[in-house]
mmCIF file of C-alpha atoms and ligand atoms in Angstrom:
data_model
loop_
_atom_site.group_PDB
_atom_site.id
_atom_site.type_symbol
_atom_site.label_atom_id
_atom_site.label_comp_id
_atom_site.label_asym_id
_atom_site.label_seq_id
_atom_site.Cartn_x
_atom_site.Cartn_y
_atom_site.Cartn_z
ATOM 1 C CA MET A 1 -33.759 2.486 34.915
ATOM 2 C CA GLU A 2 -32.779 5.840 36.424
ATOM 3 C CA ARG A 3 -29.727 6.151 34.196
ATOM 4 C CA ILE A 4 -31.887 6.077 31.072
ATOM 5 C CA ASP A 5 -34.221 8.792 32.349
ATOM 6 C CA GLU A 6 -31.275 10.982 33.352
ATOM 7 C CA PHE A 7 -29.570 10.485 30.008
ATOM 8 C CA LEU A 8 -32.681 11.332 27.977
ATOM 9 C CA GLU A 9 -33.472 14.330 30.163
ATOM 10 C CA GLU A 10 -29.959 15.732 29.862
ATOM 11 C CA ARG A 11 -29.774 15.262 26.096
ATOM 12 C CA LYS A 12 -33.184 16.894 25.691
ATOM 13 C CA GLU A 13 -32.237 19.870 27.860
ATOM 14 C CA ASN A 14 -29.104 20.475 25.799
ATOM 15 C CA ASN A 15 -30.963 20.032 22.536
ATOM 16 C CA LEU A 16 -28.759 17.014 21.770
ATOM 17 C CA LEU A 17 -31.337 14.245 21.777
ATOM 18 C CA ARG A 18 -31.122 12.481 18.437
ATOM 19 C CA VAL A 19 -34.316 11.246 16.865
ATOM 20 C CA LEU A 20 -34.993 9.201 13.757
ATOM 21 C CA LYS A 21 -36.535 10.906 10.739
ATOM 22 C CA PRO A 22 -37.908 8.420 8.202
ATOM 23 C CA ALA A 23 -37.305 9.375 4.579
ATOM 24 C CA TYR A 24 -40.190 8.422 2.340
ATOM 25 C CA SER A 25 -37.858 7.952 -0.595
ATOM 26 C CA ARG A 26 -34.567 9.245 -1.948
ATOM 27 C CA GLY A 27 -32.408 9.110 -5.044
ATOM 28 C CA ASP A 28 -31.194 11.251 -7.918
ATOM 29 C CA GLY A 29 -29.947 13.858 -5.441
ATOM 30 C CA SER A 30 -33.312 14.349 -3.695
ATOM 31 C CA ILE A 31 -34.873 13.129 -0.481
ATOM 32 C CA TYR A 32 -38.523 13.204 0.658
ATOM 33 C CA VAL A 33 -39.120 13.701 4.367
ATOM 34 C CA ASN A 34 -42.579 14.334 5.906
ATOM 35 C CA GLY A 35 -44.035 14.656 2.424
ATOM 36 C CA LYS A 36 -41.638 17.444 1.406
ATOM 37 C CA LYS A 37 -38.956 17.208 -1.266
ATOM 38 C CA TYR A 38 -35.440 18.420 -0.446
ATOM 39 C CA ILE A 39 -32.169 18.529 -2.356
ATOM 40 C CA ASP A 40 -30.140 15.907 -0.562
ATOM 41 C CA PHE A 41 -26.785 17.012 0.892
ATOM 42 C CA SER A 42 -26.614 14.242 3.465
ATOM 43 C CA SER A 43 -26.152 11.108 1.381
ATOM 44 C CA ASN A 44 -23.092 8.897 1.009
ATOM 45 C CA ASP A 45 -24.407 7.758 -2.367
ATOM 46 C CA TYR A 46 -21.857 10.133 -3.886
ATOM 47 C CA LEU A 47 -22.127 8.891 -7.463
ATOM 48 C CA GLY A 48 -25.900 8.439 -7.428
ATOM 49 C CA LEU A 49 -25.590 4.709 -8.135
ATOM 50 C CA SER A 50 -28.143 3.472 -5.592
ATOM 51 C CA THR A 51 -30.994 4.249 -8.011
ATOM 52 C CA HIS A 52 -29.108 3.441 -11.211
ATOM 53 C CA PRO A 53 -31.281 1.270 -13.527
ATOM 54 C CA LYS A 54 -28.500 -1.280 -13.958
ATOM 55 C CA LEU A 55 -28.117 -1.870 -10.213
ATOM 56 C CA LYS A 56 -31.883 -2.166 -9.797
ATOM 57 C CA LYS A 57 -32.121 -4.607 -12.705
ATOM 58 C CA VAL A 58 -29.371 -7.019 -11.589
ATOM 59 C CA SER A 59 -30.609 -6.804 -8.030
ATOM 60 C CA SER A 60 -34.180 -7.755 -8.978
ATOM 61 C CA GLU A 61 -32.902 -10.566 -11.195
ATOM 62 C CA ALA A 62 -30.848 -11.976 -8.306
ATOM 63 C CA LEU A 63 -33.874 -11.610 -6.031
ATOM 64 C CA GLN A 64 -36.024 -13.610 -8.443
ATOM 65 C CA GLU A 65 -33.360 -16.269 -8.902
ATOM 66 C CA PHE A 66 -32.070 -16.718 -5.351
ATOM 67 C CA GLY A 67 -34.779 -15.268 -3.078
ATOM 68 C CA THR A 68 -34.465 -12.631 -0.400
ATOM 69 C CA SER A 69 -31.868 -14.136 1.925
ATOM 70 C CA SER A 70 -28.610 -16.065 1.879
ATOM 71 C CA CYS A 71 -30.161 -18.068 4.748
ATOM 72 C CA ALA A 72 -26.976 -18.816 6.729
ATOM 73 C CA SER A 73 -23.511 -17.537 7.594
ATOM 74 C CA ARG A 74 -20.807 -18.106 4.970
ATOM 75 C CA LEU A 75 -19.034 -20.869 6.889
ATOM 76 C CA LEU A 76 -22.275 -22.822 7.208
ATOM 77 C CA SER A 77 -24.325 -22.842 3.991
ATOM 78 C CA GLY A 78 -24.643 -19.118 3.200
ATOM 79 C CA ASP A 79 -21.645 -19.002 0.855
ATOM 80 C CA SER A 80 -22.351 -18.521 -2.847
ATOM 81 C CA GLU A 81 -20.631 -18.166 -6.181
ATOM 82 C CA LEU A 82 -21.766 -14.545 -6.198
ATOM 83 C CA CYS A 83 -19.731 -13.901 -3.007
ATOM 84 C CA HIS A 84 -16.641 -15.426 -4.625
ATOM 85 C CA SER A 85 -17.112 -13.442 -7.842
ATOM 86 C CA LEU A 86 -17.389 -10.228 -5.834
ATOM 87 C CA GLU A 87 -14.290 -11.060 -3.811
ATOM 88 C CA GLU A 88 -12.267 -11.790 -6.952
ATOM 89 C CA ARG A 89 -13.497 -8.562 -8.477
ATOM 90 C CA ILE A 90 -12.596 -6.502 -5.401
ATOM 91 C CA ALA A 91 -9.137 -8.056 -5.111
ATOM 92 C CA LYS A 92 -8.446 -7.075 -8.724
ATOM 93 C CA PHE A 93 -9.989 -3.618 -8.323
ATOM 94 C CA LYS A 94 -7.839 -2.914 -5.266
ATOM 95 C CA GLY A 95 -4.703 -4.571 -6.697
ATOM 96 C CA LYS A 96 -4.421 -7.069 -3.856
ATOM 97 C CA GLU A 97 -4.017 -10.850 -3.795
ATOM 98 C CA ALA A 98 -7.372 -11.533 -2.130
ATOM 99 C CA ALA A 99 -10.496 -9.963 -0.665
ATOM 100 C CA LEU A 100 -13.120 -10.930 1.906
ATOM 101 C CA ILE A 101 -16.646 -9.521 2.143
ATOM 102 C CA PHE A 102 -18.103 -8.347 5.449
ATOM 103 C CA ASN A 103 -21.741 -7.463 6.106
ATOM 104 C CA SER A 104 -21.056 -3.786 6.796
ATOM 105 C CA GLY A 105 -18.172 -1.396 7.263
ATOM 106 C CA TYR A 106 -18.833 -1.379 10.988
ATOM 107 C CA GLN A 107 -18.590 -5.158 11.148
ATOM 108 C CA ALA A 108 -15.495 -5.165 8.945
ATOM 109 C CA ASN A 109 -13.496 -2.760 11.104
ATOM 110 C CA VAL A 110 -14.555 -4.363 14.361
ATOM 111 C CA GLY A 111 -13.949 -7.872 13.004
ATOM 112 C CA ILE A 112 -10.604 -7.222 11.305
ATOM 113 C CA ILE A 113 -8.964 -5.239 14.099
ATOM 114 C CA SER A 114 -10.144 -7.474 16.933
ATOM 115 C CA ALA A 115 -8.941 -10.578 15.077
ATOM 116 C CA LEU A 116 -5.556 -9.102 14.192
ATOM 117 C CA CYS A 117 -4.480 -7.538 17.474
ATOM 118 C CA GLU A 118 -4.317 -8.715 21.053
ATOM 119 C CA LYS A 119 -2.954 -7.801 24.473
ATOM 120 C CA ARG A 120 0.731 -7.855 23.561
ATOM 121 C CA ASP A 121 0.174 -5.605 20.523
ATOM 122 C CA VAL A 122 -0.083 -1.882 20.003
ATOM 123 C CA ILE A 123 -2.264 0.196 17.658
ATOM 124 C CA PHE A 124 -1.634 3.789 16.548
ATOM 125 C CA SER A 125 -4.870 5.334 15.346
ATOM 126 C CA ASP A 126 -5.741 8.760 13.928
ATOM 127 C CA LYS A 127 -7.789 10.734 16.442
ATOM 128 C CA LEU A 128 -10.628 11.221 13.942
ATOM 129 C CA ASN A 129 -10.917 7.574 12.893
ATOM 130 C CA HIS A 130 -14.461 6.208 12.653
ATOM 131 C CA ALA A 131 -16.242 4.739 15.702
ATOM 132 C CA SER A 132 -16.025 1.237 14.178
ATOM 133 C CA ILE A 133 -12.208 1.460 14.262
ATOM 134 C CA ILE A 134 -12.273 2.622 17.881
ATOM 135 C CA ASP A 135 -14.637 -0.198 18.837
ATOM 136 C CA GLY A 136 -12.410 -2.734 17.043
ATOM 137 C CA MET A 137 -9.400 -1.490 19.000
ATOM 138 C CA ILE A 138 -11.225 -1.687 22.326
ATOM 139 C CA LEU A 139 -12.474 -5.181 21.563
ATOM 140 C CA SER A 140 -9.003 -6.376 20.542
ATOM 141 C CA GLY A 141 -7.567 -5.801 24.025
ATOM 142 C CA ALA A 142 -4.441 -4.242 22.454
ATOM 143 C CA ARG A 143 -2.919 -1.066 23.866
ATOM 144 C CA PHE A 144 -3.746 1.863 21.621
ATOM 145 C CA PHE A 145 -2.567 5.432 21.155
ATOM 146 C CA ARG A 146 -4.450 8.073 19.189
ATOM 147 C CA PHE A 147 -2.277 10.510 17.257
ATOM 148 C CA GLN A 148 -3.384 14.041 16.388
ATOM 149 C CA HIS A 149 -5.422 14.085 13.222
ATOM 150 C CA GLY A 150 -3.223 13.604 10.143
ATOM 151 C CA ASN A 151 -0.123 14.527 12.163
ATOM 152 C CA PHE A 152 2.722 12.194 11.166
ATOM 153 C CA CYS A 153 5.180 14.021 13.477
ATOM 154 C CA HIS A 154 2.963 13.202 16.441
ATOM 155 C CA LEU A 155 2.628 9.623 15.178
ATOM 156 C CA GLU A 156 6.418 9.348 14.979
ATOM 157 C CA SER A 157 6.865 10.624 18.517
ATOM 158 C CA LEU A 158 4.402 7.996 19.770
ATOM 159 C CA LEU A 159 6.139 5.274 17.757
ATOM 160 C CA LYS A 160 9.535 6.293 19.178
ATOM 161 C CA LYS A 161 8.209 6.185 22.704
ATOM 162 C CA HIS A 162 6.056 3.061 22.642
ATOM 163 C CA ARG A 163 6.685 0.781 19.646
ATOM 164 C CA HIS A 164 9.548 -1.180 21.256
ATOM 165 C CA ASN A 165 7.389 -2.219 24.236
ATOM 166 C CA PHE A 166 5.068 -4.344 22.134
ATOM 167 C CA ARG A 167 5.134 -7.368 19.866
ATOM 168 C CA ASN A 168 3.111 -6.408 16.768
ATOM 169 C CA SER A 169 2.110 -2.903 15.795
ATOM 170 C CA LEU A 170 -0.650 -1.604 13.535
ATOM 171 C CA ILE A 171 -1.142 1.940 12.224
ATOM 172 C CA ILE A 172 -4.774 2.705 11.255
ATOM 173 C CA THR A 173 -6.157 5.635 9.333
ATOM 174 C CA GLU A 174 -8.992 6.541 7.006
ATOM 175 C CA SER A 175 -7.839 7.842 3.625
ATOM 176 C CA ILE A 176 -10.672 10.418 3.283
ATOM 177 C CA PHE A 177 -12.157 11.423 6.624
ATOM 178 C CA SER A 178 -15.923 11.250 6.893
ATOM 179 C CA MET A 179 -16.552 14.417 8.903
ATOM 180 C CA ASP A 180 -13.643 16.595 7.702
ATOM 181 C CA GLY A 181 -13.473 15.480 4.067
ATOM 182 C CA ASP A 182 -9.687 15.709 4.169
ATOM 183 C CA ARG A 183 -6.967 13.259 3.178
ATOM 184 C CA ALA A 184 -4.481 11.351 5.347
ATOM 185 C CA PRO A 185 -0.753 11.796 4.591
ATOM 186 C CA LEU A 186 -0.457 8.170 3.484
ATOM 187 C CA LYS A 187 3.078 8.432 2.024
ATOM 188 C CA GLU A 188 4.456 9.667 5.336
ATOM 189 C CA PHE A 189 2.562 6.988 7.256
ATOM 190 C CA VAL A 190 4.004 4.325 4.952
ATOM 191 C CA GLU A 191 7.556 5.591 5.583
ATOM 192 C CA LEU A 192 6.917 5.413 9.324
ATOM 193 C CA LYS A 193 5.410 1.946 9.182
ATOM 194 C CA GLU A 194 8.550 0.763 7.390
ATOM 195 C CA SER A 195 10.974 2.484 9.781
ATOM 196 C CA TYR A 196 9.187 1.199 12.886
ATOM 197 C CA ASN A 197 8.302 -2.283 11.673
ATOM 198 C CA CYS A 198 4.525 -1.895 11.759
ATOM 199 C CA LYS A 199 1.631 -2.974 9.559
ATOM 200 C CA ILE A 200 -0.743 -0.374 8.181
ATOM 201 C CA MET A 201 -4.518 -0.573 7.657
ATOM 202 C CA VAL A 202 -6.391 2.062 5.644
ATOM 203 C CA ASP A 203 -10.169 2.571 5.609
ATOM 204 C CA GLU A 204 -11.172 3.768 2.128
ATOM 205 C CA ALA A 205 -14.922 3.977 2.864
ATOM 206 C CA HIS A 206 -15.216 7.540 1.523
ATOM 207 C CA ALA A 207 -12.524 7.305 -1.170
ATOM 208 C CA THR A 208 -13.474 4.173 -3.099
ATOM 209 C CA GLY A 209 -15.162 4.973 -6.399
ATOM 210 C CA ILE A 210 -14.144 8.638 -6.155
ATOM 211 C CA PHE A 211 -10.351 8.872 -6.282
ATOM 212 C CA GLY A 212 -7.784 7.152 -8.487
ATOM 213 C CA GLN A 213 -7.621 6.623 -12.246
ATOM 214 C CA LYS A 214 -9.752 3.464 -11.933
ATOM 215 C CA GLY A 215 -11.778 4.745 -8.991
ATOM 216 C CA GLY A 216 -9.872 2.420 -6.642
ATOM 217 C CA GLY A 217 -9.375 5.145 -4.007
ATOM 218 C CA VAL A 218 -6.611 7.344 -2.627
ATOM 219 C CA ILE A 219 -4.237 4.388 -2.278
ATOM 220 C CA GLU A 220 -4.501 3.721 -6.016
ATOM 221 C CA GLU A 221 -4.151 7.438 -6.807
ATOM 222 C CA GLU A 222 -0.987 7.715 -4.711
ATOM 223 C CA ASN A 223 0.403 4.457 -6.053
ATOM 224 C CA LEU A 224 0.763 2.898 -2.592
ATOM 225 C CA THR A 225 -1.114 -0.374 -3.071
ATOM 226 C CA SER A 226 1.855 -2.672 -2.464
ATOM 227 C CA GLN A 227 2.893 -0.802 0.700
ATOM 228 C CA ILE A 228 -0.512 -0.829 2.408
ATOM 229 C CA ASP A 229 -1.021 -4.172 4.129
ATOM 230 C CA ILE A 230 -4.765 -4.022 4.749
ATOM 231 C CA ILE A 231 -7.253 -2.037 2.669
ATOM 232 C CA MET A 232 -10.787 -1.826 3.982
ATOM 233 C CA GLY A 233 -13.719 -0.275 2.130
ATOM 234 C CA THR A 234 -17.502 -0.287 1.941
ATOM 235 C CA PHE A 235 -20.150 -0.909 -0.714
ATOM 236 C CA GLY A 236 -22.686 1.353 1.007
ATOM 237 C CA LYS A 237 -21.262 4.712 -0.007
ATOM 238 C CA ALA A 238 -20.094 5.638 -3.541
ATOM 239 C CA LEU A 239 -20.868 2.103 -4.724
ATOM 240 C CA GLY A 240 -24.561 2.579 -3.940
ATOM 241 C CA SER A 241 -25.034 -0.908 -2.478
ATOM 242 C CA PHE A 242 -24.405 -2.360 0.992
ATOM 243 C CA GLY A 243 -21.684 -4.287 2.833
ATOM 244 C CA ALA A 244 -17.910 -3.992 3.049
ATOM 245 C CA TYR A 245 -14.657 -5.761 2.278
ATOM 246 C CA VAL A 246 -11.026 -6.147 3.167
ATOM 247 C CA ALA A 247 -8.415 -6.472 0.405
ATOM 248 C CA SER A 248 -5.158 -8.028 1.545
ATOM 249 C CA SER A 249 -2.898 -11.074 1.221
ATOM 250 C CA LEU A 250 -4.487 -14.489 0.778
ATOM 251 C CA GLN A 251 -2.927 -15.529 4.070
ATOM 252 C CA LEU A 252 -4.736 -12.739 5.935
ATOM 253 C CA LYS A 253 -8.013 -13.628 4.220
ATOM 254 C CA LYS A 254 -7.694 -17.266 5.381
ATOM 255 C CA TYR A 255 -6.862 -16.084 8.896
ATOM 256 C CA LEU A 256 -9.891 -13.766 9.050
ATOM 257 C CA ILE A 257 -12.255 -16.464 7.770
ATOM 258 C CA ASN A 258 -11.177 -18.520 10.778
ATOM 259 C CA THR A 259 -10.945 -15.852 13.446
ATOM 260 C CA SER A 260 -13.011 -12.762 12.677
ATOM 261 C CA ARG A 261 -16.121 -13.089 14.796
ATOM 262 C CA SER A 262 -18.216 -10.490 12.958
ATOM 263 C CA PHE A 263 -17.546 -12.469 9.758
ATOM 264 C CA ILE A 264 -18.122 -15.917 11.231
ATOM 265 C CA TYR A 265 -21.234 -15.302 13.315
ATOM 266 C CA SER A 266 -23.447 -13.379 10.932
ATOM 267 C CA THR A 267 -25.756 -14.315 8.060
ATOM 268 C CA ALA A 268 -24.137 -13.646 4.675
ATOM 269 C CA LEU A 269 -25.328 -10.646 2.664
ATOM 270 C CA PRO A 270 -28.429 -11.278 0.506
ATOM 271 C CA PRO A 271 -27.639 -12.264 -3.116
ATOM 272 C CA ALA A 272 -29.498 -9.203 -4.470
ATOM 273 C CA VAL A 273 -27.099 -6.924 -2.555
ATOM 274 C CA ILE A 274 -24.019 -8.762 -3.815
ATOM 275 C CA ALA A 275 -25.298 -8.577 -7.397
ATOM 276 C CA ALA A 276 -25.748 -4.806 -7.025
ATOM 277 C CA SER A 277 -22.170 -4.419 -5.719
ATOM 278 C CA LEU A 278 -20.827 -6.327 -8.734
ATOM 279 C CA ALA A 279 -22.803 -4.114 -11.117
ATOM 280 C CA SER A 280 -21.624 -0.976 -9.402
ATOM 281 C CA LEU A 281 -17.976 -2.010 -9.864
ATOM 282 C CA ASP A 282 -18.726 -2.237 -13.613
ATOM 283 C CA LEU A 283 -20.123 1.292 -13.565
ATOM 284 C CA ILE A 284 -17.149 2.670 -11.624
ATOM 285 C CA GLU A 285 -14.956 1.277 -14.389
ATOM 286 C CA LYS A 286 -17.109 2.314 -17.352
ATOM 287 C CA GLU A 287 -18.383 5.698 -16.198
ATOM 288 C CA PRO A 288 -15.384 7.618 -14.813
ATOM 289 C CA TYR A 289 -17.104 10.906 -15.713
ATOM 290 C CA ARG A 290 -19.278 10.539 -12.607
ATOM 291 C CA ARG A 291 -16.350 10.907 -10.201
ATOM 292 C CA LYS A 292 -14.685 13.573 -12.360
ATOM 293 C CA THR A 293 -17.831 15.750 -12.420
ATOM 294 C CA LEU A 294 -18.407 15.237 -8.690
ATOM 295 C CA LEU A 295 -14.889 16.340 -7.747
ATOM 296 C CA GLU A 296 -15.071 19.356 -10.054
ATOM 297 C CA MET A 297 -18.331 20.428 -8.390
ATOM 298 C CA ALA A 298 -16.816 19.933 -4.927
ATOM 299 C CA ASP A 299 -13.820 22.097 -5.903
ATOM 300 C CA TYR A 300 -16.157 24.794 -7.178
ATOM 301 C CA PHE A 301 -18.358 24.708 -4.052
ATOM 302 C CA ARG A 302 -15.397 24.823 -1.667
ATOM 303 C CA ARG A 303 -13.687 27.622 -3.608
ATOM 304 C CA GLU A 304 -16.837 29.751 -3.687
ATOM 305 C CA LEU A 305 -17.559 29.305 0.019
ATOM 306 C CA LYS A 306 -13.990 30.372 0.798
ATOM 307 C CA ARG A 307 -14.387 33.377 -1.484
ATOM 308 C CA TYR A 308 -17.400 34.424 0.595
ATOM 309 C CA GLY A 309 -15.251 34.270 3.717
ATOM 310 C CA PHE A 310 -16.344 30.944 5.192
ATOM 311 C CA MET A 311 -14.089 28.389 6.734
ATOM 312 C CA VAL A 312 -14.408 25.101 4.902
ATOM 313 C CA LYS A 313 -12.322 21.996 5.409
ATOM 314 C CA GLY A 314 -11.148 19.138 3.258
ATOM 315 C CA SER A 315 -10.393 18.347 -0.365
ATOM 316 C CA SER A 316 -13.032 15.822 -1.373
ATOM 317 C CA GLN A 317 -16.747 15.438 -2.138
ATOM 318 C CA ILE A 318 -17.408 15.998 1.596
ATOM 319 C CA VAL A 319 -17.451 19.744 2.326
ATOM 320 C CA PRO A 320 -17.728 20.758 6.004
ATOM 321 C CA LEU A 321 -18.603 24.403 6.669
ATOM 322 C CA MET A 322 -17.374 25.208 10.162
ATOM 323 C CA VAL A 323 -19.770 27.036 12.491
ATOM 324 C CA LYS A 324 -18.224 25.847 15.797
ATOM 325 C CA ASP A 325 -21.282 26.651 17.971
ATOM 326 C CA SER A 326 -23.719 23.701 18.073
ATOM 327 C CA GLN A 327 -26.897 25.720 18.457
ATOM 328 C CA LYS A 328 -25.990 28.041 15.590
ATOM 329 C CA ALA A 329 -25.124 25.110 13.350
ATOM 330 C CA LEU A 330 -28.536 23.639 14.141
ATOM 331 C CA THR A 331 -30.300 26.936 13.384
ATOM 332 C CA ILE A 332 -28.510 27.307 10.040
ATOM 333 C CA SER A 333 -29.339 23.726 9.059
ATOM 334 C CA GLN A 334 -33.014 24.282 9.981
ATOM 335 C CA GLU A 335 -33.141 27.469 7.912
ATOM 336 C CA LEU A 336 -31.571 25.693 4.950
ATOM 337 C CA GLN A 337 -34.069 22.870 5.368
ATOM 338 C CA SER A 338 -36.908 25.382 5.236
ATOM 339 C CA LYS A 339 -35.481 26.484 1.874
ATOM 340 C CA GLY A 340 -35.452 22.921 0.554
ATOM 341 C CA TYR A 341 -31.892 21.689 1.288
ATOM 342 C CA TRP A 342 -31.451 18.561 3.387
ATOM 343 C CA VAL A 343 -28.204 19.438 5.119
ATOM 344 C CA LEU A 344 -27.390 18.300 8.606
ATOM 345 C CA ALA A 345 -25.641 19.961 11.512
ATOM 346 C CA ILE A 346 -22.884 17.734 12.861
ATOM 347 C CA ARG A 347 -22.428 18.370 16.563
ATOM 348 C CA PRO A 348 -20.691 16.855 19.575
ATOM 349 C CA PRO A 349 -20.394 14.003 20.428
ATOM 350 C CA THR A 350 -19.954 13.144 16.713
ATOM 351 C CA VAL A 351 -17.288 15.886 16.496
ATOM 352 C CA ALA A 352 -15.227 17.505 19.256
ATOM 353 C CA SER A 353 -16.742 20.258 21.366
ATOM 354 C CA GLY A 354 -16.548 23.642 19.582
ATOM 355 C CA GLU A 355 -16.238 21.931 16.204
ATOM 356 C CA ALA A 356 -19.894 21.939 15.111
ATOM 357 C CA ARG A 357 -20.379 22.200 11.380
ATOM 358 C CA LEU A 358 -22.675 21.759 8.452
ATOM 359 C CA ARG A 359 -21.599 18.731 6.457
ATOM 360 C CA PHE A 360 -22.383 19.053 2.760
ATOM 361 C CA SER A 361 -22.123 15.699 1.107
ATOM 362 C CA LEU A 362 -22.064 16.340 -2.634
ATOM 363 C CA MET A 363 -23.504 13.994 -5.229
ATOM 364 C CA TYR A 364 -22.984 13.534 -8.953
ATOM 365 C CA ASN A 365 -26.688 14.364 -9.369
ATOM 366 C CA HIS A 366 -26.285 17.907 -8.054
ATOM 367 C CA THR A 367 -25.710 20.652 -10.597
ATOM 368 C CA LYS A 368 -23.625 23.797 -10.582
ATOM 369 C CA ASN A 369 -26.858 25.807 -10.667
ATOM 370 C CA THR A 370 -28.072 24.104 -7.506
ATOM 371 C CA LEU A 371 -24.771 24.855 -5.787
ATOM 372 C CA GLU A 372 -24.907 28.507 -6.856
ATOM 373 C CA ARG A 373 -28.406 28.807 -5.409
ATOM 374 C CA LEU A 374 -27.337 27.024 -2.238
ATOM 375 C CA ILE A 375 -24.376 29.383 -1.677
ATOM 376 C CA ASN A 376 -26.702 32.323 -2.136
ATOM 377 C CA ASP A 377 -29.130 30.879 0.398
ATOM 378 C CA ILE A 378 -26.346 30.040 2.862
ATOM 379 C CA CYS A 379 -25.274 33.696 2.802
ATOM 380 C CA LYS A 380 -28.824 34.751 3.711
ATOM 381 C CA THR A 381 -29.252 32.550 6.798
ATOM 382 C CA SER A 382 -29.536 34.444 10.059
ATOM 383 C CA CYS A 383 -26.584 32.983 11.987
ATOM 384 C CA ILE A 384 -24.190 32.753 9.083
ATOM 385 C CA ARG A 385 -21.989 35.606 10.292
ATOM 386 C CA TYR A 386 -20.798 33.212 13.012
ATOM 387 C CA ALA A 387 -19.529 30.858 10.322
ATOM 388 C CA ARG A 388 -17.679 33.792 8.741
ATOM 389 C CA LYS A 389 -16.104 34.580 12.110
ATOM 390 C CA CYS A 390 -14.648 31.068 12.166
ATOM 391 C CA SER A 391 -12.223 31.873 9.388
HETATM 392 C C1 PLP D 401 -14.790 5.723 7.634
HETATM 393 C C2 PLP D 401 -15.918 4.764 7.831
HETATM 394 N N1 PLP D 401 -15.660 3.468 8.059
HETATM 395 C C3 PLP D 401 -16.650 2.580 8.258
HETATM 396 C C4 PLP D 401 -17.970 2.957 8.227
HETATM 397 C C5 PLP D 401 -19.056 1.948 8.455
HETATM 398 O O1 PLP D 401 -19.568 1.526 7.242
HETATM 399 P P1 PLP D 401 -21.047 0.891 7.152
HETATM 400 O O2 PLP D 401 -21.993 2.019 7.055
HETATM 401 O O3 PLP D 401 -20.979 0.041 5.931
HETATM 402 O O4 PLP D 401 -21.240 0.088 8.396
HETATM 403 C C6 PLP D 401 -18.290 4.284 7.980
HETATM 404 C C7 PLP D 401 -19.721 4.682 7.936
HETATM 405 O O5 PLP D 401 -20.131 5.797 7.988
HETATM 406 C C8 PLP D 401 -17.252 5.226 7.792
HETATM 407 O O6 PLP D 401 -17.520 6.527 7.599
#
């Protein structure tokens, strides 16, 4: 088709054609690509649990006992006691009445939002919400408005103007944003949802396991569990496994089991994956030092970069260094790769035009020494003065 040729040609010309790069292996803060070892600053395995011996052990035991597949969707014969144990565990962990597992975070957001909302409803969504939230909104058929990132005043003005024209209303935000590493003003959003008679859904994909006394996320840390109606999160990031969940009322769980198409029409997660998720919840509980160390390192890294005059965003384990210009961000990332750091340039269309950046995703396995060396090497890259100009 002509459209495909044109698309590929245009992306290639603008140096925006994305290609896959197979990693030979990764873990413990390193990644091997094309036979070379790099320090990995691109992983969502923030706590380094994906290669933890306990997760590997329970996963192989489940594999031996139950085989490689769950063989059917949950509503047919793919349901298992392991699924129910994990759901009970998640409900308790998140302080909610019930939980339901989805096969991925993408499927969870698309499946929850499209089941909950319809034509007569309205959704207010943060402008930087993940693509899976946007796709869920589009699929739902509801009217939606995107408020400026983290801006509760803008949200309120949209609520004032539009809320009364619709039947049900849902506010959606991430708690820690994946590309900016910053935090949503959840308390203010909760006040607005109460004043304007809305429900609120929060995606804790990048917060679960990292924030909160028990590692439950930002909602736990800010003591907002009872005021947030729908909490979504994933197993594929800090929990080092795969899949996702919603924690909510039992009534909503029953409704989603009967209506959420991404839940109904997909083979259940393999038992070995569910066993790993259960084990990782144990580790989150028993090894809080992982998240504490990680956040201390992130604070140090962010503080030092600022001291050297760079513009960095956020307040979490995700540290974006703003470069703005796409080509320069790419050059800096390539130079850092040549020095042994696997750090990726994030460019449009993933972020807005003029917002290109290097996204450093920190892991528990990194050390302060590594970060010191990295900062030193960042300062030596050829285009780095452009990043300094951003501030
Ligand atoms: C905020 C957010 N929600 C949902 C997802 C999707 O999760 P998964 O990778 O499990 O599909 C992601 C993935 O990057 C994410 O960043």
